[in-house]
Amino acid sequence: MKSAQIPPKLPILLRSIKKSLWIYLVLIPPFTLLMIFTLIPIAKSFLLSFQNWSFHSITWTGLENFFRLVNDPVFFKALQNTFIYTIVVVPVGIAIALALAELIRPQPPAVQTFFKSAFYLPAVVAAVVLVLVWRWIFNANNFGLLNYLLSLFNQGSVLWLQDSKHALASLIAMSLVGGQGGSVVFILAAMGGIPVHLYESARLDGSTRIKEFWFITLPLITPTLLYLSVMGTIGSFQLFTSIYLLTNGGPNYATTTSVFYIYKTGFQDFEFGYASIQAVVLFLIIMGFSALLFRTLSEDFEY
């Protein structure tokens, strides 16, 4: 009786599995944490969007929360504010970071290190502390910094955060002025990876600084710009801290953002089902924006 022959590829497969088994064992703890704190809550949020959840009972409502969302003017106002904030802050912020990085790039290493540290310093400070500083800057009385500066030129006080005409613009200005440190560091790191001989060759051909930036620097740091665009978009759509501490969504919903409205619906009004459908819609919007950015900016460059 002939013995069963082992396929020649099977021992190689067994050795490969044995060799990589420790990798899978190491991945089990982080994947478990990912399941518990990310994937399961996301699935639960999708489930809650079809329910009316309270502390006493859970009832299925089907698409009732969705129809309520479609007819909710506050939700669309919050979504509009979020879009305006994102569309202004993300591209303008990256443009500011690009300009600053391009000014710093030709400097000696010691000077670059100083400016990197100076621009990144606000990112080290807790967001709550920075917002409280801006709260003093935007104070409506004359002891607020901006209104004090206006008083030096005999100008009246401005209700920066209390007037619906200025509130959202003030928050946008706050983000643009103090929130580009991380982007500057990322862009400078990407610029540092570009071979110097490309710039030297361009200069031998009589290229100007603007042409070098447009035809060499900008295309080769596109992956970094893609990363900053995606992360900036996600962060802008999740704007909450400054709204909560400065305006509480007012005046007249002028600064109510999607995440703040989700918080108010879920944790102030205790309508968790309705808050969940808002979160699901926001998740789909962020995913769509991210896919659009990847499709637009994702290119491969070799150098």
mmCIF file of N, CA, C and O in Angstrom, residues 12-27:
data_model
loop_
_atom_site.group_PDB
_atom_site.id
_atom_site.type_symbol
_atom_site.label_atom_id
_atom_site.label_comp_id
_atom_site.label_asym_id
_atom_site.label_seq_id
_atom_site.Cartn_x
_atom_site.Cartn_y
_atom_site.Cartn_z
ATOM 1 N N ILE A 12 6.591 24.143 2.650
ATOM 2 C CA ILE A 12 6.968 25.561 2.533
ATOM 3 C C ILE A 12 5.893 26.446 3.151
ATOM 4 O O ILE A 12 6.186 27.415 3.874
ATOM 5 N N LEU A 13 4.615 26.087 2.912
ATOM 6 C CA LEU A 13 3.504 26.852 3.471
ATOM 7 C C LEU A 13 3.490 26.755 4.991
ATOM 8 O O LEU A 13 3.293 27.759 5.694
ATOM 9 N N LEU A 14 3.735 25.541 5.524
ATOM 10 C CA LEU A 14 3.748 25.359 6.982
ATOM 11 C C LEU A 14 4.878 26.139 7.627
ATOM 12 O O LEU A 14 4.707 26.754 8.685
ATOM 13 N N ARG A 15 6.061 26.125 6.977
ATOM 14 C CA ARG A 15 7.182 26.894 7.520
ATOM 15 C C ARG A 15 6.889 28.385 7.501
ATOM 16 O O ARG A 15 7.243 29.122 8.413
ATOM 17 N N SER A 16 6.215 28.836 6.441
ATOM 18 C CA SER A 16 5.874 30.262 6.338
ATOM 19 C C SER A 16 4.898 30.676 7.438
ATOM 20 O O SER A 16 5.045 31.729 8.055
ATOM 21 N N ILE A 17 3.898 29.817 7.697
ATOM 22 C CA ILE A 17 2.923 30.127 8.751
ATOM 23 C C ILE A 17 3.600 30.123 10.113
ATOM 24 O O ILE A 17 3.361 31.005 10.946
ATOM 25 N N LYS A 18 4.474 29.145 10.349
ATOM 26 C CA LYS A 18 5.180 29.063 11.629
ATOM 27 C C LYS A 18 6.084 30.271 11.832
ATOM 28 O O LYS A 18 6.206 30.800 12.946
ATOM 29 N N LYS A 19 6.720 30.717 10.749
ATOM 30 C CA LYS A 19 7.631 31.844 10.842
ATOM 31 C C LYS A 19 6.904 33.144 11.160
ATOM 32 O O LYS A 19 7.406 33.995 11.900
ATOM 33 N N SER A 20 5.701 33.324 10.604
ATOM 34 C CA SER A 20 4.960 34.570 10.799
ATOM 35 C C SER A 20 3.916 34.483 11.908
ATOM 36 O O SER A 20 3.165 35.425 12.116
ATOM 37 N N LEU A 21 3.877 33.341 12.627
ATOM 38 C CA LEU A 21 2.872 33.174 13.669
ATOM 39 C C LEU A 21 3.022 34.203 14.775
ATOM 40 O O LEU A 21 2.028 34.746 15.268
ATOM 41 N N TRP A 22 4.264 34.533 15.143
ATOM 42 C CA TRP A 22 4.472 35.498 16.225
ATOM 43 C C TRP A 22 3.982 36.890 15.835
ATOM 44 O O TRP A 22 3.560 37.669 16.683
ATOM 45 N N ILE A 23 4.024 37.187 14.510
ATOM 46 C CA ILE A 23 3.525 38.491 14.046
ATOM 47 C C ILE A 23 2.021 38.591 14.308
ATOM 48 O O ILE A 23 1.533 39.619 14.807
ATOM 49 N N TYR A 24 1.295 37.508 13.997
ATOM 50 C CA TYR A 24 -0.155 37.517 14.230
ATOM 51 C C TYR A 24 -0.463 37.577 15.724
ATOM 52 O O TYR A 24 -1.430 38.236 16.135
ATOM 53 N N LEU A 25 0.357 36.930 16.529
ATOM 54 C CA LEU A 25 0.150 36.974 17.980
ATOM 55 C C LEU A 25 0.360 38.386 18.519
ATOM 56 O O LEU A 25 -0.372 38.843 19.405
ATOM 57 N N VAL A 26 1.346 39.085 17.978
ATOM 58 C CA VAL A 26 1.599 40.466 18.402
ATOM 59 C C VAL A 26 0.459 41.383 17.969
ATOM 60 O O VAL A 26 0.120 42.358 18.662
ATOM 61 N N LEU A 27 -0.166 41.082 16.827
ATOM 62 C CA LEU A 27 -1.239 41.942 16.301
ATOM 63 C C LEU A 27 -2.567 41.738 17.022
ATOM 64 O O LEU A 27 -3.460 42.583 16.910
#
